[in-house]
């Protein structure tokens, strides 16, 4: 907990909010949703949601909790949080300073979903804007569409008043890309072997050498929240797979793959190998499992089992015949129960409740 927002303030804020003392502010001036139920307010995110502060005092999950219990619209609260990671070059998995594609260009994907409004917006392959999550929100609010991509997404962002920059690399992300170029054999592009595989193995080698945080290789922050009125929202934003083939879109901007929110039921989002979620639409599956009455842990585990069962290509399996990659889900239901589940063991995710922020161990399938 930061100096400027200590636990006492935290509890005070929460108590005031749950007593209805805070005046709800609505998104873009719209009337606040009618309050029909109550929940234990909670924010869950990937671990990077409790690591980076950008220029401020508090992290993503603390910001979201503070905002939503103070009456800010539930999705605006989530975006105020993930924006910290997008702007912080220390998080090389998201936004500015994200690890670039194979050509050295930072291409960003993001989606957001607003439970009470039943609306969503996404962008994919967006270049030049540090905060793709906010462009996704503009798609949601200002258009009849759910997904804009590539140069046209950038043109939309420019028209919406976002600053467009030539290059979103930080010194760190540029140096890591140069190192990757040095490690692969350019004469083998394209070669007889699978060129993706050479790039992938070089990337994994850099993870093993401690040059890339394993959490940043596939990138991404997912953050989901439920407020004291049971309102849900979520966002997934990422620079995607490091050194990806230019134009590759992962799961993060695809509704149902890297994020799904049902305002009546719950929210789920993911980090890790996006292709597994694109194939299985796993975030949607997890929320549907919640709808059928499963706990967040059971719902997430079922999603992981589906990924495991559908992974049969030898290149994606280890010596035990299990997936050799990782995927994780962050799940919250409308009552405020939550879970973080991971295909492979280890690691922690971030949670913020009225007791403050903390890291919690994942429950692992394998
Ligand atoms: N899950 C992030 C990606 O695969 O792009």
Short mmCIF file of N, CA, C and O and ligand atoms in Angstrom, two decimals, residues 109 218-220 236 238-241 244 248-253 258 270-275 277, ligand 1:
data_model
loop_
_atom_site.label_atom_id
_atom_site.label_comp_id
_atom_site.label_asym_id
_atom_site.label_seq_id
_atom_site.Cartn_x
_atom_site.Cartn_y
_atom_site.Cartn_z
N UNK A 109 -2.69 -4.59 -29.13
CA UNK A 109 -4.07 -5.11 -29.17
C UNK A 109 -4.74 -4.77 -27.83
O UNK A 109 -4.09 -4.87 -26.78
N UNK A 218 4.69 -13.32 -23.78
CA UNK A 218 3.39 -13.25 -24.45
C UNK A 218 2.67 -11.96 -24.11
O UNK A 218 1.61 -11.67 -24.65
N UNK A 219 3.25 -11.21 -23.18
CA UNK A 219 2.72 -9.88 -22.88
C UNK A 219 1.44 -9.91 -22.09
O UNK A 219 1.05 -10.95 -21.56
N UNK A 220 0.84 -8.72 -21.97
CA UNK A 220 -0.54 -8.59 -21.55
C UNK A 220 -0.77 -8.25 -20.08
O UNK A 220 -0.17 -8.82 -19.19
N UNK A 236 -8.44 -6.18 -21.44
CA UNK A 236 -7.19 -6.88 -21.71
C UNK A 236 -6.42 -6.05 -22.73
O UNK A 236 -6.97 -5.67 -23.76
N UNK A 238 -2.33 -5.36 -24.53
CA UNK A 238 -1.07 -6.09 -24.71
C UNK A 238 -0.26 -5.58 -25.90
O UNK A 238 -0.83 -5.00 -26.84
N UNK A 239 1.04 -5.83 -25.83
CA UNK A 239 1.87 -5.69 -27.04
C UNK A 239 1.97 -7.04 -27.75
O UNK A 239 2.63 -7.16 -28.78
N UNK A 240 1.34 -8.06 -27.17
CA UNK A 240 1.26 -9.36 -27.83
C UNK A 240 2.55 -10.15 -27.75
O UNK A 240 3.50 -9.78 -27.06
N UNK A 241 2.56 -11.23 -28.47
CA UNK A 241 3.71 -12.12 -28.50
C UNK A 241 4.96 -11.38 -28.98
O UNK A 241 4.94 -10.75 -30.04
N UNK A 244 6.48 -11.27 -32.85
CA UNK A 244 5.43 -11.91 -33.66
C UNK A 244 5.58 -11.52 -35.12
O UNK A 244 6.16 -10.47 -35.46
N UNK A 248 0.19 -10.22 -36.88
CA UNK A 248 -0.40 -11.26 -36.01
C UNK A 248 -1.28 -10.58 -34.95
O UNK A 248 -0.89 -9.64 -34.29
N UNK A 249 -2.50 -11.09 -34.80
CA UNK A 249 -3.41 -10.61 -33.75
C UNK A 249 -3.59 -11.75 -32.76
O UNK A 249 -3.85 -12.89 -33.15
N UNK A 250 -3.44 -11.44 -31.49
CA UNK A 250 -3.61 -12.46 -30.46
C UNK A 250 -5.03 -12.51 -29.94
O UNK A 250 -5.99 -12.08 -30.61
N UNK A 251 -5.19 -13.05 -28.75
CA UNK A 251 -6.52 -13.22 -28.16
C UNK A 251 -7.04 -11.95 -27.50
O UNK A 251 -8.25 -11.78 -27.36
N UNK A 252 -6.14 -11.04 -27.14
CA UNK A 252 -6.55 -9.91 -26.28
C UNK A 252 -7.67 -9.05 -26.86
O UNK A 252 -8.55 -8.62 -26.10
N UNK A 253 -7.68 -8.75 -28.18
CA UNK A 253 -8.74 -7.88 -28.68
C UNK A 253 -9.98 -8.63 -29.15
O UNK A 253 -10.92 -8.00 -29.65
N UNK A 258 -9.65 -13.42 -25.31
CA UNK A 258 -8.81 -12.88 -24.23
C UNK A 258 -9.58 -12.13 -23.18
O UNK A 258 -9.00 -11.71 -22.15
N UNK A 270 -7.52 -13.25 -19.87
CA UNK A 270 -6.41 -14.19 -19.93
C UNK A 270 -5.09 -13.52 -20.28
O UNK A 270 -5.06 -12.47 -20.93
N UNK A 271 -4.02 -14.16 -19.87
CA UNK A 271 -2.67 -13.88 -20.35
C UNK A 271 -2.06 -15.22 -20.79
O UNK A 271 -2.53 -16.28 -20.38
N UNK A 272 -1.00 -15.13 -21.58
CA UNK A 272 -0.36 -16.36 -22.05
C UNK A 272 -0.57 -16.56 -23.54
O UNK A 272 -0.90 -15.60 -24.26
N UNK A 273 -0.40 -17.79 -24.00
CA UNK A 273 -0.41 -18.07 -25.44
C UNK A 273 -1.78 -17.81 -26.06
O UNK A 273 -2.72 -18.60 -25.93
N UNK A 274 -1.88 -16.68 -26.76
CA UNK A 274 -3.17 -16.23 -27.27
C UNK A 274 -3.81 -17.19 -28.23
O UNK A 274 -5.05 -17.30 -28.29
N UNK A 275 -3.01 -17.91 -29.00
CA UNK A 275 -3.57 -18.82 -30.00
C UNK A 275 -4.46 -19.87 -29.33
O UNK A 275 -5.47 -20.30 -29.90
N UNK A 277 -6.39 -19.44 -26.79
CA UNK A 277 -7.70 -18.84 -26.51
C UNK A 277 -8.47 -18.50 -27.77
O UNK A 277 -9.70 -18.52 -27.78
N1 LIG B 1 -2.14 -13.28 -24.76
C1 LIG B 1 -1.45 -12.30 -25.51
C2 LIG B 1 -1.13 -12.71 -26.87
O1 LIG B 1 -1.00 -13.89 -27.14
O2 LIG B 1 -0.99 -11.84 -27.70
#
